[in-house]
C-alpha cells in the first residue's frame, strides 16, 4: 500500500514585502527585482555637486528616468514609486512590474563632458510563494519524495537530509523533470526541499520512515519553526595544518619567554634601587641628626 502525503507551506509574506539589492556601480551589472516588491540600485557612492547624473531606460536612451544636477533632483519620471538618496547614491524602486525589466544606461558628466557611461540590466521575477512535498514508500522499502513550488519564475530545487547534502550512498535516483528523489532503504530522517530563484527562497521538509509492510510514518513541520531548512553544510574536516600549529606554538613560547625576561629585568632594577637606597640610609647614620631630620621623614614616607 502506498501512502502519499503533501503539505502546502504557508506563505512567508506577500511579494510586495520582498526587497532586493544590486550594486550597479560596475558596467554590465545583472540585477533582479521581485514582482510587486522593491529593488535598491546602488548607482554611486554619493551624489557630487560637481557632477550631473542621468539614468535612462532601454539601451537607446529613449526614456529619461532620473536627472540629478548639482546635488539636486531635477527629474524623476517614476517619482510616485521611487526615491533617490543623494547621501548614499541608491535608487529605490517600489511596486515592480514586468515592464520594469530592461537595460538602464547611466551617465555621469562633469564640466569637461561625459565622465563615465555604463549600464545595468534589471530583470523582474515572480518570487516563490510556497513549496509542496509529497512522499511515498516503495515496495522494497525505498522512499520517494517529490517537490513542487507555488509560483515563481525559473525555480531551482535542492535537497538536504538532516541539514546536509545528500550523498551517493543515500540516493537511489534523482529525477530533475519531476523534481523528485528516491532514497535507499536504510535512509531516514528529515528530508528538506529548498526552492529558490534570484529574488526569493522557500523551504519545507518532512520526517519519513518506511516499515516492512510499506506503511509510512511521516510528520510535516513548518520551515519557520525549525532550523532544518538551512543551507546544506559540508562534513567537518579533520585535516589539520601541522605547520600552522607549529608556528602558533613557537609564537606562544616566544611571548612567554619575553614576559619572563622583562619580569627578571624589572626585579633586578628593583633590588638595585633598594640596595642603593639602603646604602644611602646607612651612610646618613653617621651624620648629625639635626642636619638630616627632614631627609629621615622623607625616607619613612617612601
PDB file of C-alpha atoms in Angstrom:
ATOM      1  CA  UNK A   1       0.000   0.000   0.000  1.00  0.00           C
ATOM      2  CA  UNK A   2       1.290   3.404  -0.892  1.00  0.00           C
ATOM      3  CA  UNK A   3       0.677   6.457   1.209  1.00  0.00           C
ATOM      4  CA  UNK A   4       1.089   9.912  -0.239  1.00  0.00           C
ATOM      5  CA  UNK A   5       1.227  12.942   1.988  1.00  0.00           C
ATOM      6  CA  UNK A   6       1.517  16.585   0.988  1.00  0.00           C
ATOM      7  CA  UNK A   7       1.659  19.934   2.632  1.00  0.00           C
ATOM      8  CA  UNK A   8       1.263  23.423   1.288  1.00  0.00           C
ATOM      9  CA  UNK A   9       3.629  25.526   3.385  1.00  0.00           C
ATOM     10  CA  UNK A  10       2.196  28.863   4.429  1.00  0.00           C
ATOM     11  CA  UNK A  11       3.461  31.923   2.651  1.00  0.00           C
ATOM     12  CA  UNK A  12       6.221  33.815   4.426  1.00  0.00           C
ATOM     13  CA  UNK A  13       4.849  37.099   3.198  1.00  0.00           C
ATOM     14  CA  UNK A  14       3.302  38.828   0.231  1.00  0.00           C
ATOM     15  CA  UNK A  15       5.538  39.613  -2.731  1.00  0.00           C
ATOM     16  CA  UNK A  16       5.215  43.347  -2.135  1.00  0.00           C
ATOM     17  CA  UNK A  17       7.151  42.915   1.099  1.00  0.00           C
ATOM     18  CA  UNK A  18      10.203  41.474  -0.654  1.00  0.00           C
ATOM     19  CA  UNK A  19      13.237  43.644  -1.335  1.00  0.00           C
ATOM     20  CA  UNK A  20      16.460  43.002  -3.241  1.00  0.00           C
ATOM     21  CA  UNK A  21      19.702  44.961  -3.518  1.00  0.00           C
ATOM     22  CA  UNK A  22      22.002  45.301  -6.522  1.00  0.00           C
ATOM     23  CA  UNK A  23      25.357  47.040  -6.899  1.00  0.00           C
ATOM     24  CA  UNK A  24      25.127  48.835 -10.240  1.00  0.00           C
ATOM     25  CA  UNK A  25      28.434  50.702  -9.979  1.00  0.00           C
ATOM     26  CA  UNK A  26      30.043  48.277 -12.424  1.00  0.00           C
ATOM     27  CA  UNK A  27      29.179  48.275 -16.104  1.00  0.00           C
ATOM     28  CA  UNK A  28      27.049  45.300 -17.119  1.00  0.00           C
ATOM     29  CA  UNK A  29      25.700  44.561 -13.633  1.00  0.00           C
ATOM     30  CA  UNK A  30      22.903  41.943 -13.590  1.00  0.00           C
ATOM     31  CA  UNK A  31      20.145  42.986 -11.179  1.00  0.00           C
ATOM     32  CA  UNK A  32      16.963  41.170 -10.166  1.00  0.00           C
ATOM     33  CA  UNK A  33      13.813  42.562  -8.576  1.00  0.00           C
ATOM     34  CA  UNK A  34      10.754  40.768  -7.109  1.00  0.00           C
ATOM     35  CA  UNK A  35       7.475  41.233  -8.932  1.00  0.00           C
ATOM     36  CA  UNK A  36       5.344  43.596  -6.827  1.00  0.00           C
ATOM     37  CA  UNK A  37       8.288  44.214  -4.477  1.00  0.00           C
ATOM     38  CA  UNK A  38      11.254  46.600  -4.223  1.00  0.00           C
ATOM     39  CA  UNK A  39      14.727  46.800  -5.704  1.00  0.00           C
ATOM     40  CA  UNK A  40      17.517  49.051  -4.405  1.00  0.00           C
ATOM     41  CA  UNK A  41      20.024  50.016  -7.094  1.00  0.00           C
ATOM     42  CA  UNK A  42      23.424  51.304  -5.957  1.00  0.00           C
ATOM     43  CA  UNK A  43      24.263  53.836  -8.688  1.00  0.00           C
ATOM     44  CA  UNK A  44      27.159  55.658  -6.974  1.00  0.00           C
ATOM     45  CA  UNK A  45      28.775  56.159  -3.578  1.00  0.00           C
ATOM     46  CA  UNK A  46      27.106  59.540  -3.136  1.00  0.00           C
ATOM     47  CA  UNK A  47      25.997  62.446  -5.315  1.00  0.00           C
ATOM     48  CA  UNK A  48      28.539  65.191  -6.004  1.00  0.00           C
ATOM     49  CA  UNK A  49      27.810  68.878  -6.601  1.00  0.00           C
ATOM     50  CA  UNK A  50      30.374  68.934  -9.414  1.00  0.00           C
ATOM     51  CA  UNK A  51      28.740  66.178 -11.444  1.00  0.00           C
ATOM     52  CA  UNK A  52      25.493  65.600 -13.326  1.00  0.00           C
ATOM     53  CA  UNK A  53      23.753  62.215 -13.462  1.00  0.00           C
ATOM     54  CA  UNK A  54      21.201  60.761 -15.869  1.00  0.00           C
ATOM     55  CA  UNK A  55      19.523  57.359 -15.708  1.00  0.00           C
ATOM     56  CA  UNK A  56      17.775  56.113 -18.850  1.00  0.00           C
ATOM     57  CA  UNK A  57      15.558  53.142 -19.674  1.00  0.00           C
ATOM     58  CA  UNK A  58      16.354  50.975 -22.732  1.00  0.00           C
ATOM     59  CA  UNK A  59      19.683  50.806 -24.499  1.00  0.00           C
ATOM     60  CA  UNK A  60      18.802  53.572 -26.987  1.00  0.00           C
ATOM     61  CA  UNK A  61      18.104  56.002 -24.101  1.00  0.00           C
ATOM     62  CA  UNK A  62      14.585  56.753 -25.290  1.00  0.00           C
ATOM     63  CA  UNK A  63      13.192  57.272 -21.777  1.00  0.00           C
ATOM     64  CA  UNK A  64      14.873  59.513 -19.218  1.00  0.00           C
ATOM     65  CA  UNK A  65      14.143  58.177 -15.732  1.00  0.00           C
ATOM     66  CA  UNK A  66      16.267  60.305 -13.398  1.00  0.00           C
ATOM     67  CA  UNK A  67      18.228  63.564 -13.622  1.00  0.00           C
ATOM     68  CA  UNK A  68      20.436  64.891 -10.804  1.00  0.00           C
ATOM     69  CA  UNK A  69      22.355  68.191 -11.195  1.00  0.00           C
ATOM     70  CA  UNK A  70      24.417  69.982  -8.544  1.00  0.00           C
ATOM     71  CA  UNK A  71      23.272  67.569  -5.868  1.00  0.00           C
ATOM     72  CA  UNK A  72      19.606  68.276  -6.640  1.00  0.00           C
ATOM     73  CA  UNK A  73      16.968  66.037  -8.236  1.00  0.00           C
ATOM     74  CA  UNK A  74      15.596  67.817 -11.321  1.00  0.00           C
ATOM     75  CA  UNK A  75      13.597  64.964 -12.810  1.00  0.00           C
ATOM     76  CA  UNK A  76      12.190  61.624 -11.673  1.00  0.00           C
ATOM     77  CA  UNK A  77       9.812  60.043 -14.157  1.00  0.00           C
ATOM     78  CA  UNK A  78       8.642  57.420 -11.631  1.00  0.00           C
ATOM     79  CA  UNK A  79       8.554  59.659  -8.575  1.00  0.00           C
ATOM     80  CA  UNK A  80       5.305  58.122  -7.290  1.00  0.00           C
ATOM     81  CA  UNK A  81       7.003  54.785  -6.605  1.00  0.00           C
ATOM     82  CA  UNK A  82      10.704  55.557  -6.312  1.00  0.00           C
ATOM     83  CA  UNK A  83      13.195  57.502  -4.203  1.00  0.00           C
ATOM     84  CA  UNK A  84      16.762  58.592  -4.928  1.00  0.00           C
ATOM     85  CA  UNK A  85      19.017  59.094  -1.901  1.00  0.00           C
ATOM     86  CA  UNK A  86      21.644  61.791  -2.508  1.00  0.00           C
ATOM     87  CA  UNK A  87      23.725  60.835   0.533  1.00  0.00           C
ATOM     88  CA  UNK A  88      24.407  57.189  -0.387  1.00  0.00           C
ATOM     89  CA  UNK A  89      23.660  57.137  -4.132  1.00  0.00           C
ATOM     90  CA  UNK A  90      20.893  54.494  -4.021  1.00  0.00           C
ATOM     91  CA  UNK A  91      17.780  54.464  -6.195  1.00  0.00           C
ATOM     92  CA  UNK A  92      14.857  52.601  -4.579  1.00  0.00           C
ATOM     93  CA  UNK A  93      12.043  51.488  -6.895  1.00  0.00           C
ATOM     94  CA  UNK A  94       8.836  50.033  -5.406  1.00  0.00           C
ATOM     95  CA  UNK A  95       5.849  48.131  -6.841  1.00  0.00           C
ATOM     96  CA  UNK A  96       7.900  46.487  -9.573  1.00  0.00           C
ATOM     97  CA  UNK A  97       6.123  45.215 -12.690  1.00  0.00           C
ATOM     98  CA  UNK A  98       7.139  43.125 -15.668  1.00  0.00           C
ATOM     99  CA  UNK A  99       7.601  46.267 -17.764  1.00  0.00           C
ATOM    100  CA  UNK A 100      10.462  47.335 -15.480  1.00  0.00           C
ATOM    101  CA  UNK A 101      12.632  44.585 -16.945  1.00  0.00           C
ATOM    102  CA  UNK A 102      15.034  46.393 -19.254  1.00  0.00           C
ATOM    103  CA  UNK A 103      18.523  47.797 -19.673  1.00  0.00           C
ATOM    104  CA  UNK A 104      19.247  51.016 -17.770  1.00  0.00           C
ATOM    105  CA  UNK A 105      22.111  53.190 -19.080  1.00  0.00           C
ATOM    106  CA  UNK A 106      23.645  55.513 -16.501  1.00  0.00           C
ATOM    107  CA  UNK A 107      25.587  58.621 -17.475  1.00  0.00           C
ATOM    108  CA  UNK A 108      27.915  60.760 -15.353  1.00  0.00           C
ATOM    109  CA  UNK A 109      29.035  64.170 -16.630  1.00  0.00           C
ATOM    110  CA  UNK A 110      31.283  66.923 -15.304  1.00  0.00           C
ATOM    111  CA  UNK A 111      32.389  70.290 -16.700  1.00  0.00           C
ATOM    112  CA  UNK A 112      34.537  68.545 -19.316  1.00  0.00           C
ATOM    113  CA  UNK A 113      31.781  66.321 -20.667  1.00  0.00           C
ATOM    114  CA  UNK A 114      30.905  62.643 -20.203  1.00  0.00           C
ATOM    115  CA  UNK A 115      32.990  61.252 -17.365  1.00  0.00           C
ATOM    116  CA  UNK A 116      31.504  57.758 -17.201  1.00  0.00           C
ATOM    117  CA  UNK A 117      28.948  55.818 -19.198  1.00  0.00           C
ATOM    118  CA  UNK A 118      27.702  52.416 -18.050  1.00  0.00           C
ATOM    119  CA  UNK A 119      24.538  50.297 -17.962  1.00  0.00           C
ATOM    120  CA  UNK A 120      22.842  47.689 -15.806  1.00  0.00           C
ATOM    121  CA  UNK A 121      20.317  45.002 -16.689  1.00  0.00           C
ATOM    122  CA  UNK A 122      17.233  44.707 -14.452  1.00  0.00           C
ATOM    123  CA  UNK A 123      15.132  41.524 -14.578  1.00  0.00           C
ATOM    124  CA  UNK A 124      11.851  41.214 -12.706  1.00  0.00           C
ATOM    125  CA  UNK A 125      10.965  37.747 -11.392  1.00  0.00           C
ATOM    126  CA  UNK A 126       7.898  36.420  -9.619  1.00  0.00           C
ATOM    127  CA  UNK A 127       9.017  35.160  -6.193  1.00  0.00           C
ATOM    128  CA  UNK A 128       8.446  31.631  -4.972  1.00  0.00           C
ATOM    129  CA  UNK A 129       5.423  31.716  -2.677  1.00  0.00           C
ATOM    130  CA  UNK A 130       5.207  28.164  -1.319  1.00  0.00           C
ATOM    131  CA  UNK A 131       6.589  24.648  -1.556  1.00  0.00           C
ATOM    132  CA  UNK A 132       4.766  21.312  -1.577  1.00  0.00           C
ATOM    133  CA  UNK A 133       6.335  17.937  -0.786  1.00  0.00           C
ATOM    134  CA  UNK A 134       4.825  14.518  -1.414  1.00  0.00           C
ATOM    135  CA  UNK A 135       6.382  11.279  -0.171  1.00  0.00           C
ATOM    136  CA  UNK A 136       5.642   7.594  -0.552  1.00  0.00           C
ATOM    137  CA  UNK A 137       7.061   4.206   0.431  1.00  0.00           C
ATOM    138  CA  UNK A 138       8.031   1.835  -2.349  1.00  0.00           C
ATOM    139  CA  UNK A 139       7.757  -1.949  -2.339  1.00  0.00           C
ATOM    140  CA  UNK A 140      11.358  -2.607  -1.288  1.00  0.00           C
ATOM    141  CA  UNK A 141      11.405  -0.011   1.490  1.00  0.00           C
ATOM    142  CA  UNK A 142      12.777   2.832  -0.577  1.00  0.00           C
ATOM    143  CA  UNK A 143      11.373   6.325  -0.130  1.00  0.00           C
ATOM    144  CA  UNK A 144      10.365   8.637  -2.939  1.00  0.00           C
ATOM    145  CA  UNK A 145       9.952  12.358  -2.241  1.00  0.00           C
ATOM    146  CA  UNK A 146       8.821  14.906  -4.815  1.00  0.00           C
ATOM    147  CA  UNK A 147       8.821  18.694  -4.557  1.00  0.00           C
ATOM    148  CA  UNK A 148       6.873  21.429  -6.323  1.00  0.00           C
ATOM    149  CA  UNK A 149       6.669  25.197  -5.879  1.00  0.00           C
ATOM    150  CA  UNK A 150       3.796  27.622  -5.828  1.00  0.00           C
ATOM    151  CA  UNK A 151       4.537  30.246  -8.449  1.00  0.00           C
ATOM    152  CA  UNK A 152       7.950  31.733  -9.048  1.00  0.00           C
ATOM    153  CA  UNK A 153       9.967  32.285 -12.215  1.00  0.00           C
ATOM    154  CA  UNK A 154      12.811  29.882 -13.033  1.00  0.00           C
ATOM    155  CA  UNK A 155      12.697  27.944  -9.736  1.00  0.00           C
ATOM    156  CA  UNK A 156      15.712  25.846  -8.762  1.00  0.00           C
ATOM    157  CA  UNK A 157      15.441  22.841  -6.437  1.00  0.00           C
ATOM    158  CA  UNK A 158      17.921  21.430  -3.948  1.00  0.00           C
ATOM    159  CA  UNK A 159      17.697  18.646  -1.354  1.00  0.00           C
ATOM    160  CA  UNK A 160      19.175  18.058   2.092  1.00  0.00           C
ATOM    161  CA  UNK A 161      18.967  15.324   4.709  1.00  0.00           C
ATOM    162  CA  UNK A 162      19.103  16.464   8.352  1.00  0.00           C
ATOM    163  CA  UNK A 163      20.586  19.776   7.228  1.00  0.00           C
ATOM    164  CA  UNK A 164      23.365  18.405   4.998  1.00  0.00           C
ATOM    165  CA  UNK A 165      23.759  17.479   1.353  1.00  0.00           C
ATOM    166  CA  UNK A 166      22.697  14.012   0.261  1.00  0.00           C
ATOM    167  CA  UNK A 167      25.426  11.558  -0.765  1.00  0.00           C
ATOM    168  CA  UNK A 168      25.544   8.894  -3.469  1.00  0.00           C
ATOM    169  CA  UNK A 169      25.299   6.174  -0.818  1.00  0.00           C
ATOM    170  CA  UNK A 170      21.917   7.577   0.262  1.00  0.00           C
ATOM    171  CA  UNK A 171      20.416   8.414  -3.139  1.00  0.00           C
ATOM    172  CA  UNK A 172      18.975   5.754  -5.383  1.00  0.00           C
ATOM    173  CA  UNK A 173      17.955   8.128  -8.174  1.00  0.00           C
ATOM    174  CA  UNK A 174      17.251  11.784  -8.983  1.00  0.00           C
ATOM    175  CA  UNK A 175      14.629  12.962 -11.465  1.00  0.00           C
ATOM    176  CA  UNK A 176      15.117  16.615 -12.436  1.00  0.00           C
ATOM    177  CA  UNK A 177      11.994  16.649 -14.650  1.00  0.00           C
ATOM    178  CA  UNK A 178       9.636  15.779 -11.784  1.00  0.00           C
ATOM    179  CA  UNK A 179      11.869  17.304  -9.088  1.00  0.00           C
ATOM    180  CA  UNK A 180      11.853  14.071  -7.123  1.00  0.00           C
ATOM    181  CA  UNK A 181      14.413  11.854  -5.442  1.00  0.00           C
ATOM    182  CA  UNK A 182      14.412   8.204  -4.351  1.00  0.00           C
ATOM    183  CA  UNK A 183      16.218   7.296  -1.127  1.00  0.00           C
ATOM    184  CA  UNK A 184      17.663   3.900  -0.333  1.00  0.00           C
ATOM    185  CA  UNK A 185      16.196   1.526   2.250  1.00  0.00           C
ATOM    186  CA  UNK A 186      18.492   2.393   5.164  1.00  0.00           C
ATOM    187  CA  UNK A 187      17.996   6.160   4.841  1.00  0.00           C
ATOM    188  CA  UNK A 188      15.636   8.002   7.187  1.00  0.00           C
ATOM    189  CA  UNK A 189      15.448  11.458   8.724  1.00  0.00           C
ATOM    190  CA  UNK A 190      14.336  14.973   7.872  1.00  0.00           C
ATOM    191  CA  UNK A 191      14.258  15.391   4.095  1.00  0.00           C
ATOM    192  CA  UNK A 192      14.130  19.076   3.075  1.00  0.00           C
ATOM    193  CA  UNK A 193      13.429  20.629  -0.303  1.00  0.00           C
ATOM    194  CA  UNK A 194      14.581  24.173  -0.987  1.00  0.00           C
ATOM    195  CA  UNK A 195      13.084  26.118  -3.895  1.00  0.00           C
ATOM    196  CA  UNK A 196      14.691  29.379  -4.907  1.00  0.00           C
ATOM    197  CA  UNK A 197      15.202  31.900  -7.661  1.00  0.00           C
ATOM    198  CA  UNK A 198      17.077  35.189  -7.810  1.00  0.00           C
ATOM    199  CA  UNK A 199      14.593  37.086  -5.637  1.00  0.00           C
ATOM    200  CA  UNK A 200      13.237  34.541  -3.115  1.00  0.00           C
ATOM    201  CA  UNK A 201      13.714  31.224  -1.356  1.00  0.00           C
ATOM    202  CA  UNK A 202      11.238  28.822   0.212  1.00  0.00           C
ATOM    203  CA  UNK A 203      11.854  25.578   2.068  1.00  0.00           C
ATOM    204  CA  UNK A 204       9.828  22.746   3.563  1.00  0.00           C
ATOM    205  CA  UNK A 205      10.691  19.335   4.956  1.00  0.00           C
ATOM    206  CA  UNK A 206       9.235  16.114   6.309  1.00  0.00           C
ATOM    207  CA  UNK A 207      10.320  13.236   8.525  1.00  0.00           C
ATOM    208  CA  UNK A 208       9.901   9.977   6.645  1.00  0.00           C
ATOM    209  CA  UNK A 209      10.374   6.339   7.624  1.00  0.00           C
ATOM    210  CA  UNK A 210       9.032   3.301   5.814  1.00  0.00           C
ATOM    211  CA  UNK A 211       8.338  -0.012   7.551  1.00  0.00           C
ATOM    212  CA  UNK A 212       8.469  -3.528   6.093  1.00  0.00           C
ATOM    213  CA  UNK A 213       4.742  -3.613   5.283  1.00  0.00           C
ATOM    214  CA  UNK A 214       5.076  -0.463   3.165  1.00  0.00           C
ATOM    215  CA  UNK A 215       3.410   1.820   5.672  1.00  0.00           C
ATOM    216  CA  UNK A 216       4.733   5.267   6.143  1.00  0.00           C
ATOM    217  CA  UNK A 217       5.464   7.365   9.201  1.00  0.00           C
ATOM    218  CA  UNK A 218       5.969  10.994   8.367  1.00  0.00           C
ATOM    219  CA  UNK A 219       5.420  14.321  10.045  1.00  0.00           C
ATOM    220  CA  UNK A 220       5.336  17.740   8.452  1.00  0.00           C
ATOM    221  CA  UNK A 221       6.923  20.696  10.159  1.00  0.00           C
ATOM    222  CA  UNK A 222       6.803  24.300   9.042  1.00  0.00           C
ATOM    223  CA  UNK A 223      10.157  25.672   7.962  1.00  0.00           C
ATOM    224  CA  UNK A 224       9.709  28.807  10.060  1.00  0.00           C
ATOM    225  CA  UNK A 225       9.580  26.734  13.256  1.00  0.00           C
ATOM    226  CA  UNK A 226      12.677  24.618  12.701  1.00  0.00           C
ATOM    227  CA  UNK A 227      16.338  25.038  11.827  1.00  0.00           C
ATOM    228  CA  UNK A 228      16.464  22.104   9.409  1.00  0.00           C
ATOM    229  CA  UNK A 229      15.630  24.337   6.445  1.00  0.00           C
ATOM    230  CA  UNK A 230      19.112  25.791   6.208  1.00  0.00           C
ATOM    231  CA  UNK A 231      21.845  25.858   3.619  1.00  0.00           C
ATOM    232  CA  UNK A 232      23.442  22.412   3.215  1.00  0.00           C
ATOM    233  CA  UNK A 233      26.593  22.036   5.239  1.00  0.00           C
ATOM    234  CA  UNK A 234      29.643  20.003   4.316  1.00  0.00           C
ATOM    235  CA  UNK A 235      31.029  17.407   6.771  1.00  0.00           C
ATOM    236  CA  UNK A 236      33.642  18.909   9.124  1.00  0.00           C
ATOM    237  CA  UNK A 237      37.204  18.375   8.003  1.00  0.00           C
ATOM    238  CA  UNK A 238      39.651  16.558  10.274  1.00  0.00           C
ATOM    239  CA  UNK A 239      42.806  17.553   8.407  1.00  0.00           C
ATOM    240  CA  UNK A 240      44.999  19.980  10.328  1.00  0.00           C
ATOM    241  CA  UNK A 241      47.910  22.016   9.036  1.00  0.00           C
ATOM    242  CA  UNK A 242      50.946  20.953  11.094  1.00  0.00           C
ATOM    243  CA  UNK A 243      52.970  23.957  10.001  1.00  0.00           C
ATOM    244  CA  UNK A 244      50.279  26.315  11.275  1.00  0.00           C
ATOM    245  CA  UNK A 245      50.174  24.504  14.611  1.00  0.00           C
ATOM    246  CA  UNK A 246      53.971  24.636  14.872  1.00  0.00           C
ATOM    247  CA  UNK A 247      54.063  28.345  14.068  1.00  0.00           C
ATOM    248  CA  UNK A 248      51.399  29.005  16.661  1.00  0.00           C
ATOM    249  CA  UNK A 249      53.325  27.043  19.323  1.00  0.00           C
ATOM    250  CA  UNK A 250      56.536  28.926  18.580  1.00  0.00           C
ATOM    251  CA  UNK A 251      54.701  32.219  18.859  1.00  0.00           C
ATOM    252  CA  UNK A 252      53.245  31.276  22.248  1.00  0.00           C
ATOM    253  CA  UNK A 253      56.665  30.177  23.542  1.00  0.00           C
ATOM    254  CA  UNK A 254      58.262  33.385  22.309  1.00  0.00           C
ATOM    255  CA  UNK A 255      55.682  35.542  24.063  1.00  0.00           C
ATOM    256  CA  UNK A 256      56.102  33.613  27.305  1.00  0.00           C
ATOM    257  CA  UNK A 257      59.910  33.924  27.132  1.00  0.00           C
ATOM    258  CA  UNK A 258      59.640  37.670  26.565  1.00  0.00           C
ATOM    259  CA  UNK A 259      57.367  38.039  29.599  1.00  0.00           C
ATOM    260  CA  UNK A 260      59.858  36.129  31.791  1.00  0.00           C
ATOM    261  CA  UNK A 261      62.816  38.227  30.590  1.00  0.00           C
ATOM    262  CA  UNK A 262      61.035  41.517  31.247  1.00  0.00           C
ATOM    263  CA  UNK A 263      59.959  40.291  34.682  1.00  0.00           C
ATOM    264  CA  UNK A 264      63.567  39.381  35.620  1.00  0.00           C
ATOM    265  CA  UNK A 265      64.828  42.756  34.389  1.00  0.00           C
ATOM    266  CA  UNK A 266      62.205  44.529  36.481  1.00  0.00           C
ATOM    267  CA  UNK A 267      63.132  42.538  39.588  1.00  0.00           C
ATOM    268  CA  UNK A 268      66.830  43.305  39.042  1.00  0.00           C
ATOM    269  CA  UNK A 269      66.173  47.030  38.775  1.00  0.00           C
ATOM    270  CA  UNK A 270      64.024  46.928  41.895  1.00  0.00           C
ATOM    271  CA  UNK A 271      66.691  45.243  44.065  1.00  0.00           C
ATOM    272  CA  UNK A 272      69.401  47.522  42.677  1.00  0.00           C
ATOM    273  CA  UNK A 273      67.355  50.543  43.652  1.00  0.00           C
ATOM    274  CA  UNK A 274      66.651  49.112  47.109  1.00  0.00           C
ATOM    275  CA  UNK A 275      70.370  48.350  47.651  1.00  0.00           C
ATOM    276  CA  UNK A 276      71.358  51.888  46.670  1.00  0.00           C
ATOM    277  CA  UNK A 277      68.710  53.344  48.940  1.00  0.00           C
ATOM    278  CA  UNK A 278      69.867  51.146  51.819  1.00  0.00           C
ATOM    279  CA  UNK A 279      73.493  52.268  51.454  1.00  0.00           C
ATOM    280  CA  UNK A 280      72.413  55.882  51.355  1.00  0.00           C
ATOM    281  CA  UNK A 281      70.390  55.442  54.557  1.00  0.00           C
ATOM    282  CA  UNK A 282      73.306  53.618  56.229  1.00  0.00           C
ATOM    283  CA  UNK A 283      75.720  56.482  55.415  1.00  0.00           C
ATOM    284  CA  UNK A 284      73.358  59.067  56.814  1.00  0.00           C
ATOM    285  CA  UNK A 285      73.508  57.405  60.262  1.00  0.00           C
ATOM    286  CA  UNK A 286      76.989  58.899  60.926  1.00  0.00           C
ATOM    287  CA  UNK A 287      75.829  62.474  60.338  1.00  0.00           C
ATOM    288  CA  UNK A 288      74.355  64.770  62.997  1.00  0.00           C
ATOM    289  CA  UNK A 289      70.701  64.085  63.452  1.00  0.00           C
ATOM    290  CA  UNK A 290      69.597  67.719  63.321  1.00  0.00           C
ATOM    291  CA  UNK A 291      71.160  68.192  59.876  1.00  0.00           C
ATOM    292  CA  UNK A 292      69.114  65.352  58.280  1.00  0.00           C
ATOM    293  CA  UNK A 293      65.886  65.415  60.181  1.00  0.00           C
ATOM    294  CA  UNK A 294      63.827  66.271  57.072  1.00  0.00           C
ATOM    295  CA  UNK A 295      65.537  63.587  54.987  1.00  0.00           C
ATOM    296  CA  UNK A 296      64.623  60.910  57.541  1.00  0.00           C
ATOM    297  CA  UNK A 297      60.986  61.914  57.293  1.00  0.00           C
ATOM    298  CA  UNK A 298      61.108  61.588  53.507  1.00  0.00           C
ATOM    299  CA  UNK A 299      62.608  58.099  53.761  1.00  0.00           C
ATOM    300  CA  UNK A 300      59.859  56.986  56.087  1.00  0.00           C
ATOM    301  CA  UNK A 301      57.191  58.264  53.681  1.00  0.00           C
ATOM    302  CA  UNK A 302      58.790  56.436  50.807  1.00  0.00           C
TER     303      UNK A 302
END
